Amino acid sequence: MSLFKSWVEAARPKTLPASLSPVLLACVLAWCDGVFRLIPAILCFGVALLAQIASNFANDYFDFKKGADKEDRLGPERAVAQGWITPKAMLKATFLTLGLSCLCGCMLLFFAGWELIPVGIAIALCVLVYSAGPYPLAYNGLGDACVVLFYGVIPVCFTYYVQASSFSLLSFLLSLSLGLLSTNILVVNNYRDYVQDKAARKRTTIVLFGRGFGRIFYLVNGLVAFLLVMPLLFAAPVWILFLFAAFFVLFINTWRELYRFEGRALNKILAHTARNVFIFTLLLVLLFLIQCSF
């Protein structure tokens, strides 16, 4: 594999819509409220995208160091474990990408107040302590909470905030909905890696409570995410209702795949789950654009 392709694979491009979706949703909400600002929106996209790439690099490096990535790994191949990229280069790339994310965050201070500084520090720390340090969050059952917070609440609420200079209850409910649905990406990942994670003493929620819990957790996350946006559909056109109903059927079909597939075949469900998050975001974007055009 070429060096360029190795870095592209290490960034895990298929996972990146998970960080872009909440920012997109918040920007559309700001647009409908008449407070959208282009430059802060672009900077928020930069913070989210670069922070996730840095997180992916960090996971690649620290999971290798902790021995979590072995020959029996079922997920997509990791760059350091496969020898495509040296550990030293991956660690440098982690801090470089994280630094660029922080730079975008610092530029947001021109559009909002000092209150963004603790948020930026929290994002940077989570990128590192998710899989590193004396108490790595992913190894102690806190990965799911991190996803809700950093792929839902923080990107949606604060992307809206830097444009509107205020928070809204709607942005918070949407952030929870998207965060819960994004958590299912991690659920499938941990469900697939149950045996390997248990051997590596990586105490994910699936290792702690079992694979049966993982299947129920996946379903509950999706149902709650759907219920949170249900009030928005009461005044929606009928054809929008059909689209959301079709999405619900798609979600249930993806959930049922957890009962049918094992091993590396679960990577297909991982891709389907990430796809569902993006489709759900696009449906909400469409719903808001229709509502604010009338």
PDB file of C-alpha atoms in Angstrom:
ATOM      1  CA  MET A   1       0.000   0.000   0.000  1.00  0.00           C
ATOM      2  CA  SER A   2       1.308   3.478  -0.885  1.00  0.00           C
ATOM      3  CA  LEU A   3       2.139   5.877   1.935  1.00  0.00           C
ATOM      4  CA  PHE A   4      -0.636   8.269   0.875  1.00  0.00           C
ATOM      5  CA  LYS A   5      -3.245   5.530   0.849  1.00  0.00           C
ATOM      6  CA  SER A   6      -1.987   4.304   4.216  1.00  0.00           C
ATOM      7  CA  TRP A   7      -2.644   7.711   5.763  1.00  0.00           C
ATOM      8  CA  VAL A   8      -6.054   7.912   4.119  1.00  0.00           C
ATOM      9  CA  GLU A   9      -6.983   4.506   5.537  1.00  0.00           C
ATOM     10  CA  ALA A  10      -5.653   5.510   8.966  1.00  0.00           C
ATOM     11  CA  ALA A  11      -7.974   8.548   8.935  1.00  0.00           C
ATOM     12  CA  ARG A  12     -10.890   6.106   8.417  1.00  0.00           C
ATOM     13  CA  PRO A  13     -12.822   8.209   5.902  1.00  0.00           C
ATOM     14  CA  LYS A  14     -15.944   6.031   6.194  1.00  0.00           C
ATOM     15  CA  THR A  15     -16.362   7.181   9.805  1.00  0.00           C
ATOM     16  CA  LEU A  16     -15.999  10.910   9.123  1.00  0.00           C
ATOM     17  CA  PRO A  17     -19.692  11.606   8.351  1.00  0.00           C
ATOM     18  CA  ALA A  18     -20.298  10.941  12.065  1.00  0.00           C
ATOM     19  CA  SER A  19     -18.440  14.162  12.927  1.00  0.00           C
ATOM     20  CA  LEU A  20     -19.726  16.205   9.982  1.00  0.00           C
ATOM     21  CA  SER A  21     -23.409  15.307  10.440  1.00  0.00           C
ATOM     22  CA  PRO A  22     -24.002  17.174  13.747  1.00  0.00           C
ATOM     23  CA  VAL A  23     -22.284  20.315  12.449  1.00  0.00           C
ATOM     24  CA  LEU A  24     -24.354  20.209   9.264  1.00  0.00           C
ATOM     25  CA  LEU A  25     -27.568  19.815  11.242  1.00  0.00           C
ATOM     26  CA  ALA A  26     -26.723  22.730  13.546  1.00  0.00           C
ATOM     27  CA  CYS A  27     -25.857  24.959  10.575  1.00  0.00           C
ATOM     28  CA  VAL A  28     -29.207  24.247   8.916  1.00  0.00           C
ATOM     29  CA  LEU A  29     -30.993  24.974  12.185  1.00  0.00           C
ATOM     30  CA  ALA A  30     -29.096  28.283  12.433  1.00  0.00           C
ATOM     31  CA  TRP A  31     -30.026  29.053   8.823  1.00  0.00           C
ATOM     32  CA  CYS A  32     -33.713  28.499   9.538  1.00  0.00           C
ATOM     33  CA  ASP A  33     -33.481  30.727  12.616  1.00  0.00           C
ATOM     34  CA  GLY A  34     -31.864  33.470  10.526  1.00  0.00           C
ATOM     35  CA  VAL A  35     -28.557  33.455  12.442  1.00  0.00           C
ATOM     36  CA  PHE A  36     -26.319  31.418  10.099  1.00  0.00           C
ATOM     37  CA  ARG A  37     -22.763  32.742   9.651  1.00  0.00           C
ATOM     38  CA  LEU A  38     -20.509  31.157   7.046  1.00  0.00           C
ATOM     39  CA  ILE A  39     -17.037  31.595   8.597  1.00  0.00           C
ATOM     40  CA  PRO A  40     -17.920  30.175  12.034  1.00  0.00           C
ATOM     41  CA  ALA A  41     -19.698  27.302  10.283  1.00  0.00           C
ATOM     42  CA  ILE A  42     -16.589  26.458   8.233  1.00  0.00           C
ATOM     43  CA  LEU A  43     -14.416  26.619  11.357  1.00  0.00           C
ATOM     44  CA  CYS A  44     -16.800  24.290  13.208  1.00  0.00           C
ATOM     45  CA  PHE A  45     -16.524  21.800  10.357  1.00  0.00           C
ATOM     46  CA  GLY A  46     -12.746  22.089  10.640  1.00  0.00           C
ATOM     47  CA  VAL A  47     -12.742  21.480  14.401  1.00  0.00           C
ATOM     48  CA  ALA A  48     -15.041  18.447  14.109  1.00  0.00           C
ATOM     49  CA  LEU A  49     -13.318  16.835  11.125  1.00  0.00           C
ATOM     50  CA  LEU A  50      -9.748  17.331  12.336  1.00  0.00           C
ATOM     51  CA  ALA A  51     -10.597  16.238  15.895  1.00  0.00           C
ATOM     52  CA  GLN A  52     -12.086  12.985  14.633  1.00  0.00           C
ATOM     53  CA  ILE A  53      -9.107  12.278  12.385  1.00  0.00           C
ATOM     54  CA  ALA A  54      -6.814  12.971  15.354  1.00  0.00           C
ATOM     55  CA  SER A  55      -8.918  10.596  17.453  1.00  0.00           C
ATOM     56  CA  ASN A  56      -8.660   7.906  14.784  1.00  0.00           C
ATOM     57  CA  PHE A  57      -4.880   8.353  14.628  1.00  0.00           C
ATOM     58  CA  ALA A  58      -4.654   8.232  18.434  1.00  0.00           C
ATOM     59  CA  ASN A  59      -6.732   5.048  18.621  1.00  0.00           C
ATOM     60  CA  ASP A  60      -4.536   3.464  15.958  1.00  0.00           C
ATOM     61  CA  TYR A  61      -1.393   4.281  17.950  1.00  0.00           C
ATOM     62  CA  PHE A  62      -2.530   3.608  21.528  1.00  0.00           C
ATOM     63  CA  ASP A  63      -4.490   0.433  20.749  1.00  0.00           C
ATOM     64  CA  PHE A  64      -1.325  -0.916  19.137  1.00  0.00           C
ATOM     65  CA  LYS A  65       0.722   0.046  22.190  1.00  0.00           C
ATOM     66  CA  LYS A  66      -1.792  -1.603  24.532  1.00  0.00           C
ATOM     67  CA  GLY A  67      -1.866  -4.795  22.460  1.00  0.00           C
ATOM     68  CA  ALA A  68      -5.535  -4.464  21.538  1.00  0.00           C
ATOM     69  CA  ASP A  69      -4.780  -4.802  17.798  1.00  0.00           C
ATOM     70  CA  LYS A  70      -3.611  -8.364  17.205  1.00  0.00           C
ATOM     71  CA  GLU A  71      -3.555 -10.780  14.285  1.00  0.00           C
ATOM     72  CA  ASP A  72      -7.096 -11.939  15.093  1.00  0.00           C
ATOM     73  CA  ARG A  73      -8.520  -8.420  14.703  1.00  0.00           C
ATOM     74  CA  LEU A  74     -11.896  -8.535  12.942  1.00  0.00           C
ATOM     75  CA  GLY A  75     -12.298  -4.854  12.138  1.00  0.00           C
ATOM     76  CA  PRO A  76     -10.686  -2.825   9.362  1.00  0.00           C
ATOM     77  CA  GLU A  77      -6.900  -3.079   9.358  1.00  0.00           C
ATOM     78  CA  ARG A  78      -4.968  -0.596  11.485  1.00  0.00           C
ATOM     79  CA  ALA A  79      -2.048   1.265   9.933  1.00  0.00           C
ATOM     80  CA  VAL A  80       0.455   0.887  12.782  1.00  0.00           C
ATOM     81  CA  ALA A  81      -0.396  -2.742  13.525  1.00  0.00           C
ATOM     82  CA  GLN A  82      -0.006  -3.608   9.832  1.00  0.00           C
ATOM     83  CA  GLY A  83       3.346  -1.811   9.616  1.00  0.00           C
ATOM     84  CA  TRP A  84       2.130   0.700   7.034  1.00  0.00           C
ATOM     85  CA  ILE A  85       3.016   3.634   9.309  1.00  0.00           C
ATOM     86  CA  THR A  86       5.547   3.706  12.139  1.00  0.00           C
ATOM     87  CA  PRO A  87       4.288   4.337  15.694  1.00  0.00           C
ATOM     88  CA  LYS A  88       6.431   7.470  15.943  1.00  0.00           C
ATOM     89  CA  ALA A  89       4.967   8.929  12.745  1.00  0.00           C
ATOM     90  CA  MET A  90       1.416   8.135  13.881  1.00  0.00           C
ATOM     91  CA  LEU A  91       1.948   9.828  17.233  1.00  0.00           C
ATOM     92  CA  LYS A  92       3.326  12.941  15.523  1.00  0.00           C
ATOM     93  CA  ALA A  93       0.362  12.971  13.123  1.00  0.00           C
ATOM     94  CA  THR A  94      -2.024  12.707  16.067  1.00  0.00           C
ATOM     95  CA  PHE A  95      -0.669  15.835  17.742  1.00  0.00           C
ATOM     96  CA  LEU A  96      -0.327  17.724  14.438  1.00  0.00           C
ATOM     97  CA  THR A  97      -3.940  17.055  13.460  1.00  0.00           C
ATOM     98  CA  LEU A  98      -5.156  17.812  16.960  1.00  0.00           C
ATOM     99  CA  GLY A  99      -3.182  21.061  16.880  1.00  0.00           C
ATOM    100  CA  LEU A 100      -4.865  22.096  13.627  1.00  0.00           C
ATOM    101  CA  SER A 101      -8.259  21.332  15.186  1.00  0.00           C
ATOM    102  CA  CYS A 102      -7.345  23.504  18.173  1.00  0.00           C
ATOM    103  CA  LEU A 103      -6.246  26.281  15.793  1.00  0.00           C
ATOM    104  CA  CYS A 104      -9.681  26.262  14.159  1.00  0.00           C
ATOM    105  CA  GLY A 105     -11.196  26.342  17.635  1.00  0.00           C
ATOM    106  CA  CYS A 106      -9.078  29.336  18.651  1.00  0.00           C
ATOM    107  CA  MET A 107     -10.264  31.219  15.564  1.00  0.00           C
ATOM    108  CA  LEU A 108     -13.834  30.664  16.761  1.00  0.00           C
ATOM    109  CA  LEU A 109     -13.037  32.884  19.742  1.00  0.00           C
ATOM    110  CA  PHE A 110     -13.369  35.862  17.381  1.00  0.00           C
ATOM    111  CA  PHE A 111     -17.036  34.942  16.946  1.00  0.00           C
ATOM    112  CA  ALA A 112     -17.888  33.795  20.474  1.00  0.00           C
ATOM    113  CA  GLY A 113     -16.609  34.299  24.002  1.00  0.00           C
ATOM    114  CA  TRP A 114     -14.082  32.705  26.332  1.00  0.00           C
ATOM    115  CA  GLU A 115     -16.643  30.050  27.261  1.00  0.00           C
ATOM    116  CA  LEU A 116     -15.500  28.092  24.209  1.00  0.00           C
ATOM    117  CA  ILE A 117     -12.068  27.520  25.789  1.00  0.00           C
ATOM    118  CA  PRO A 118     -13.222  24.821  28.277  1.00  0.00           C
ATOM    119  CA  VAL A 119     -15.103  23.116  25.439  1.00  0.00           C
ATOM    120  CA  GLY A 120     -11.980  23.071  23.271  1.00  0.00           C
ATOM    121  CA  ILE A 121      -9.890  21.709  26.134  1.00  0.00           C
ATOM    122  CA  ALA A 122     -12.489  18.976  26.738  1.00  0.00           C
ATOM    123  CA  ILE A 123     -12.423  17.967  23.063  1.00  0.00           C
ATOM    124  CA  ALA A 124      -8.613  17.843  22.971  1.00  0.00           C
ATOM    125  CA  LEU A 125      -8.411  15.840  26.190  1.00  0.00           C
ATOM    126  CA  CYS A 126     -11.050  13.364  25.033  1.00  0.00           C
ATOM    127  CA  VAL A 127      -9.127  12.717  21.809  1.00  0.00           C
ATOM    128  CA  LEU A 128      -6.147  11.619  23.887  1.00  0.00           C
ATOM    129  CA  VAL A 129      -7.643  10.005  26.990  1.00  0.00           C
ATOM    130  CA  TYR A 130     -10.211   8.041  25.001  1.00  0.00           C
ATOM    131  CA  SER A 131      -7.639   5.288  24.497  1.00  0.00           C
ATOM    132  CA  ALA A 132      -4.584   6.564  26.401  1.00  0.00           C
ATOM    133  CA  GLY A 133      -3.516   7.503  29.883  1.00  0.00           C
ATOM    134  CA  PRO A 134      -3.930   5.749  33.242  1.00  0.00           C
ATOM    135  CA  TYR A 135      -7.715   5.561  32.829  1.00  0.00           C
ATOM    136  CA  PRO A 136      -8.550   5.324  29.101  1.00  0.00           C
ATOM    137  CA  LEU A 137     -12.259   5.981  28.642  1.00  0.00           C
ATOM    138  CA  ALA A 138     -12.765   3.379  25.914  1.00  0.00           C
ATOM    139  CA  TYR A 139     -11.249   0.711  28.164  1.00  0.00           C
ATOM    140  CA  ASN A 140     -13.531   1.510  31.093  1.00  0.00           C
ATOM    141  CA  GLY A 141     -17.041   1.499  29.671  1.00  0.00           C
ATOM    142  CA  LEU A 142     -17.231   5.237  28.971  1.00  0.00           C
ATOM    143  CA  GLY A 143     -16.883   5.184  25.187  1.00  0.00           C
ATOM    144  CA  ASP A 144     -20.635   5.322  24.591  1.00  0.00           C
ATOM    145  CA  ALA A 145     -21.070   8.400  26.790  1.00  0.00           C
ATOM    146  CA  CYS A 146     -18.196  10.068  24.917  1.00  0.00           C
ATOM    147  CA  VAL A 147     -19.932   9.495  21.586  1.00  0.00           C
ATOM    148  CA  VAL A 148     -23.215  11.043  22.806  1.00  0.00           C
ATOM    149  CA  LEU A 149     -21.297  14.025  24.151  1.00  0.00           C
ATOM    150  CA  PHE A 150     -18.716  14.618  21.418  1.00  0.00           C
ATOM    151  CA  TYR A 151     -20.665  13.435  18.358  1.00  0.00           C
ATOM    152  CA  GLY A 152     -23.980  14.852  19.490  1.00  0.00           C
ATOM    153  CA  VAL A 153     -24.343  17.403  22.281  1.00  0.00           C
ATOM    154  CA  ILE A 154     -21.147  19.432  21.862  1.00  0.00           C
ATOM    155  CA  PRO A 155     -20.977  19.740  18.039  1.00  0.00           C
ATOM    156  CA  VAL A 156     -24.684  20.475  17.585  1.00  0.00           C
ATOM    157  CA  CYS A 157     -25.176  22.827  20.537  1.00  0.00           C
ATOM    158  CA  PHE A 158     -21.943  24.771  20.186  1.00  0.00           C
ATOM    159  CA  THR A 159     -22.041  25.007  16.386  1.00  0.00           C
ATOM    160  CA  TYR A 160     -25.443  26.619  16.850  1.00  0.00           C
ATOM    161  CA  TYR A 161     -24.123  28.751  19.719  1.00  0.00           C
ATOM    162  CA  VAL A 162     -21.215  30.336  17.820  1.00  0.00           C
ATOM    163  CA  GLN A 163     -23.677  31.490  15.181  1.00  0.00           C
ATOM    164  CA  ALA A 164     -26.693  32.450  17.301  1.00  0.00           C
ATOM    165  CA  SER A 165     -24.797  33.479  20.484  1.00  0.00           C
ATOM    166  CA  SER A 166     -27.366  31.454  22.416  1.00  0.00           C
ATOM    167  CA  PHE A 167     -28.478  27.899  23.004  1.00  0.00           C
ATOM    168  CA  SER A 168     -31.846  26.415  22.140  1.00  0.00           C
ATOM    169  CA  LEU A 169     -33.850  23.528  23.533  1.00  0.00           C
ATOM    170  CA  LEU A 170     -34.393  22.231  19.995  1.00  0.00           C
ATOM    171  CA  SER A 171     -30.654  22.074  19.278  1.00  0.00           C
ATOM    172  CA  PHE A 172     -30.146  20.143  22.528  1.00  0.00           C
ATOM    173  CA  LEU A 173     -32.861  17.578  21.735  1.00  0.00           C
ATOM    174  CA  LEU A 174     -31.480  17.136  18.226  1.00  0.00           C
ATOM    175  CA  SER A 175     -27.978  16.700  19.635  1.00  0.00           C
ATOM    176  CA  LEU A 176     -29.175  13.893  21.909  1.00  0.00           C
ATOM    177  CA  SER A 177     -30.995  12.220  19.043  1.00  0.00           C
ATOM    178  CA  LEU A 178     -27.987  12.297  16.741  1.00  0.00           C
ATOM    179  CA  GLY A 179     -25.602  11.344  19.540  1.00  0.00           C
ATOM    180  CA  LEU A 180     -27.610   8.261  20.470  1.00  0.00           C
ATOM    181  CA  LEU A 181     -27.828   7.133  16.864  1.00  0.00           C
ATOM    182  CA  SER A 182     -24.073   7.673  16.411  1.00  0.00           C
ATOM    183  CA  THR A 183     -23.416   5.603  19.535  1.00  0.00           C
ATOM    184  CA  ASN A 184     -24.655   2.581  17.606  1.00  0.00           C
ATOM    185  CA  ILE A 185     -21.532   2.790  15.431  1.00  0.00           C
ATOM    186  CA  LEU A 186     -19.474   2.129  18.549  1.00  0.00           C
ATOM    187  CA  VAL A 187     -21.941  -0.521  19.733  1.00  0.00           C
ATOM    188  CA  VAL A 188     -21.457  -2.538  16.535  1.00  0.00           C
ATOM    189  CA  ASN A 189     -17.694  -2.079  16.730  1.00  0.00           C
ATOM    190  CA  ASN A 190     -17.588  -3.358  20.317  1.00  0.00           C
ATOM    191  CA  TYR A 191     -20.135  -6.089  19.586  1.00  0.00           C
ATOM    192  CA  ARG A 192     -17.876  -7.410  16.817  1.00  0.00           C
ATOM    193  CA  ASP A 193     -14.742  -7.207  18.958  1.00  0.00           C
ATOM    194  CA  TYR A 194     -16.257  -8.740  22.111  1.00  0.00           C
ATOM    195  CA  VAL A 195     -13.852 -11.686  22.339  1.00  0.00           C
ATOM    196  CA  GLN A 196     -10.737  -9.677  21.432  1.00  0.00           C
ATOM    197  CA  ASP A 197     -11.634  -6.793  23.761  1.00  0.00           C
ATOM    198  CA  LYS A 198     -12.262  -9.171  26.646  1.00  0.00           C
ATOM    199  CA  ALA A 199      -8.873 -10.798  26.112  1.00  0.00           C
ATOM    200  CA  ALA A 200      -7.202  -7.363  25.993  1.00  0.00           C
ATOM    201  CA  ARG A 201      -9.054  -6.288  29.168  1.00  0.00           C
ATOM    202  CA  LYS A 202     -10.825  -3.550  27.254  1.00  0.00           C
ATOM    203  CA  ARG A 203     -13.990  -3.169  29.322  1.00  0.00           C
ATOM    204  CA  THR A 204     -16.466  -1.817  26.822  1.00  0.00           C
ATOM    205  CA  THR A 205     -20.165  -1.828  27.709  1.00  0.00           C
ATOM    206  CA  ILE A 206     -20.512  -4.991  25.604  1.00  0.00           C
ATOM    207  CA  VAL A 207     -17.734  -6.719  27.546  1.00  0.00           C
ATOM    208  CA  LEU A 208     -19.265  -5.566  30.831  1.00  0.00           C
ATOM    209  CA  PHE A 209     -22.875  -6.516  30.089  1.00  0.00           C
ATOM    210  CA  GLY A 210     -22.707  -9.019  27.217  1.00  0.00           C
ATOM    211  CA  ARG A 211     -23.624  -9.205  23.550  1.00  0.00           C
ATOM    212  CA  GLY A 212     -27.318  -9.631  24.335  1.00  0.00           C
ATOM    213  CA  PHE A 213     -27.218  -6.255  26.047  1.00  0.00           C
ATOM    214  CA  GLY A 214     -25.502  -4.837  22.957  1.00  0.00           C
ATOM    215  CA  ARG A 215     -28.387  -5.838  20.699  1.00  0.00           C
ATOM    216  CA  ILE A 216     -30.954  -4.296  23.057  1.00  0.00           C
ATOM    217  CA  PHE A 217     -28.792  -1.193  23.519  1.00  0.00           C
ATOM    218  CA  TYR A 218     -28.618  -0.708  19.745  1.00  0.00           C
ATOM    219  CA  LEU A 219     -32.403  -0.890  19.432  1.00  0.00           C
ATOM    220  CA  VAL A 220     -33.106   1.421  22.390  1.00  0.00           C
ATOM    221  CA  ASN A 221     -30.666   4.057  21.102  1.00  0.00           C
ATOM    222  CA  GLY A 222     -32.432   4.123  17.754  1.00  0.00           C
ATOM    223  CA  LEU A 223     -35.935   4.201  19.235  1.00  0.00           C
ATOM    224  CA  VAL A 224     -35.117   7.047  21.633  1.00  0.00           C
ATOM    225  CA  ALA A 225     -33.404   8.985  18.832  1.00  0.00           C
ATOM    226  CA  PHE A 226     -36.541   8.613  16.728  1.00  0.00           C
ATOM    227  CA  LEU A 227     -38.894   9.565  19.587  1.00  0.00           C
ATOM    228  CA  LEU A 228     -36.937  12.756  20.291  1.00  0.00           C
ATOM    229  CA  VAL A 229     -37.632  14.095  16.785  1.00  0.00           C
ATOM    230  CA  MET A 230     -41.170  12.731  16.537  1.00  0.00           C
ATOM    231  CA  PRO A 231     -42.841  16.042  17.599  1.00  0.00           C
ATOM    232  CA  LEU A 232     -41.196  17.727  14.613  1.00  0.00           C
ATOM    233  CA  LEU A 233     -43.091  15.414  12.268  1.00  0.00           C
ATOM    234  CA  PHE A 234     -46.603  16.344  13.411  1.00  0.00           C
ATOM    235  CA  ALA A 235     -46.801  19.314  11.043  1.00  0.00           C
ATOM    236  CA  ALA A 236     -44.632  17.809   8.296  1.00  0.00           C
ATOM    237  CA  PRO A 237     -45.913  16.990   4.804  1.00  0.00           C
ATOM    238  CA  VAL A 238     -47.141  13.442   4.296  1.00  0.00           C
ATOM    239  CA  TRP A 239     -44.297  12.539   1.945  1.00  0.00           C
ATOM    240  CA  ILE A 240     -41.772  13.501   4.650  1.00  0.00           C
ATOM    241  CA  LEU A 241     -43.553  11.131   7.029  1.00  0.00           C
ATOM    242  CA  PHE A 242     -43.149   8.348   4.469  1.00  0.00           C
ATOM    243  CA  LEU A 243     -39.421   9.078   4.215  1.00  0.00           C
ATOM    244  CA  PHE A 244     -38.988   8.867   7.991  1.00  0.00           C
ATOM    245  CA  ALA A 245     -41.068   5.695   8.066  1.00  0.00           C
ATOM    246  CA  ALA A 246     -38.814   4.210   5.386  1.00  0.00           C
ATOM    247  CA  PHE A 247     -35.796   5.185   7.465  1.00  0.00           C
ATOM    248  CA  PHE A 248     -37.276   3.468  10.503  1.00  0.00           C
ATOM    249  CA  VAL A 249     -37.719   0.284   8.487  1.00  0.00           C
ATOM    250  CA  LEU A 250     -34.106   0.603   7.336  1.00  0.00           C
ATOM    251  CA  PHE A 251     -32.948   1.020  10.934  1.00  0.00           C
ATOM    252  CA  ILE A 252     -34.892  -2.040  12.115  1.00  0.00           C
ATOM    253  CA  ASN A 253     -33.465  -4.094   9.253  1.00  0.00           C
ATOM    254  CA  THR A 254     -29.929  -3.041  10.236  1.00  0.00           C
ATOM    255  CA  TRP A 255     -30.640  -3.958  13.859  1.00  0.00           C
ATOM    256  CA  ARG A 256     -31.878  -7.410  12.835  1.00  0.00           C
ATOM    257  CA  GLU A 257     -28.576  -7.968  11.018  1.00  0.00           C
ATOM    258  CA  LEU A 258     -26.894  -8.111  14.433  1.00  0.00           C
ATOM    259  CA  TYR A 259     -28.666 -11.423  14.964  1.00  0.00           C
ATOM    260  CA  ARG A 260     -27.626 -12.834  11.594  1.00  0.00           C
ATOM    261  CA  PHE A 261     -23.950 -11.941  11.177  1.00  0.00           C
ATOM    262  CA  GLU A 262     -20.769 -12.799  13.032  1.00  0.00           C
ATOM    263  CA  GLY A 263     -17.069 -11.981  12.790  1.00  0.00           C
ATOM    264  CA  ARG A 264     -15.874  -9.847   9.915  1.00  0.00           C
ATOM    265  CA  ALA A 265     -19.347  -9.891   8.370  1.00  0.00           C
ATOM    266  CA  LEU A 266     -20.297  -7.384  11.089  1.00  0.00           C
ATOM    267  CA  ASN A 267     -18.165  -4.777   9.315  1.00  0.00           C
ATOM    268  CA  LYS A 268     -21.008  -4.554   6.817  1.00  0.00           C
ATOM    269  CA  ILE A 269     -23.397  -3.646   9.659  1.00  0.00           C
ATOM    270  CA  LEU A 270     -20.890  -1.072  10.868  1.00  0.00           C
ATOM    271  CA  ALA A 271     -21.020   0.581   7.450  1.00  0.00           C
ATOM    272  CA  HIS A 272     -24.826   0.350   7.379  1.00  0.00           C
ATOM    273  CA  THR A 273     -25.062   1.979  10.811  1.00  0.00           C
ATOM    274  CA  ALA A 274     -22.813   4.878   9.778  1.00  0.00           C
ATOM    275  CA  ARG A 275     -24.919   5.234   6.626  1.00  0.00           C
ATOM    276  CA  ASN A 276     -28.078   5.380   8.743  1.00  0.00           C
ATOM    277  CA  VAL A 277     -26.686   8.240  10.833  1.00  0.00           C
ATOM    278  CA  PHE A 278     -25.988  10.261   7.694  1.00  0.00           C
ATOM    279  CA  ILE A 279     -29.405   9.484   6.162  1.00  0.00           C
ATOM    280  CA  PHE A 280     -31.121  10.479   9.407  1.00  0.00           C
ATOM    281  CA  THR A 281     -29.216  13.778   9.368  1.00  0.00           C
ATOM    282  CA  LEU A 282     -30.170  14.451   5.748  1.00  0.00           C
ATOM    283  CA  LEU A 283     -33.835  13.765   6.521  1.00  0.00           C
ATOM    284  CA  LEU A 284     -33.753  16.264   9.393  1.00  0.00           C
ATOM    285  CA  VAL A 285     -31.989  18.792   7.172  1.00  0.00           C
ATOM    286  CA  LEU A 286     -34.670  18.317   4.522  1.00  0.00           C
ATOM    287  CA  LEU A 287     -37.412  18.679   7.124  1.00  0.00           C
ATOM    288  CA  PHE A 288     -36.014  21.963   8.444  1.00  0.00           C
ATOM    289  CA  LEU A 289     -35.406  23.415   4.989  1.00  0.00           C
ATOM    290  CA  ILE A 290     -39.011  22.696   4.033  1.00  0.00           C
ATOM    291  CA  GLN A 291     -40.397  24.144   7.270  1.00  0.00           C
ATOM    292  CA  CYS A 292     -38.351  27.347   7.111  1.00  0.00           C
ATOM    293  CA  SER A 293     -39.242  27.935   3.457  1.00  0.00           C
ATOM    294  CA  PHE A 294     -42.928  28.389   4.306  1.00  0.00           C
TER     295      PHE A 294
END
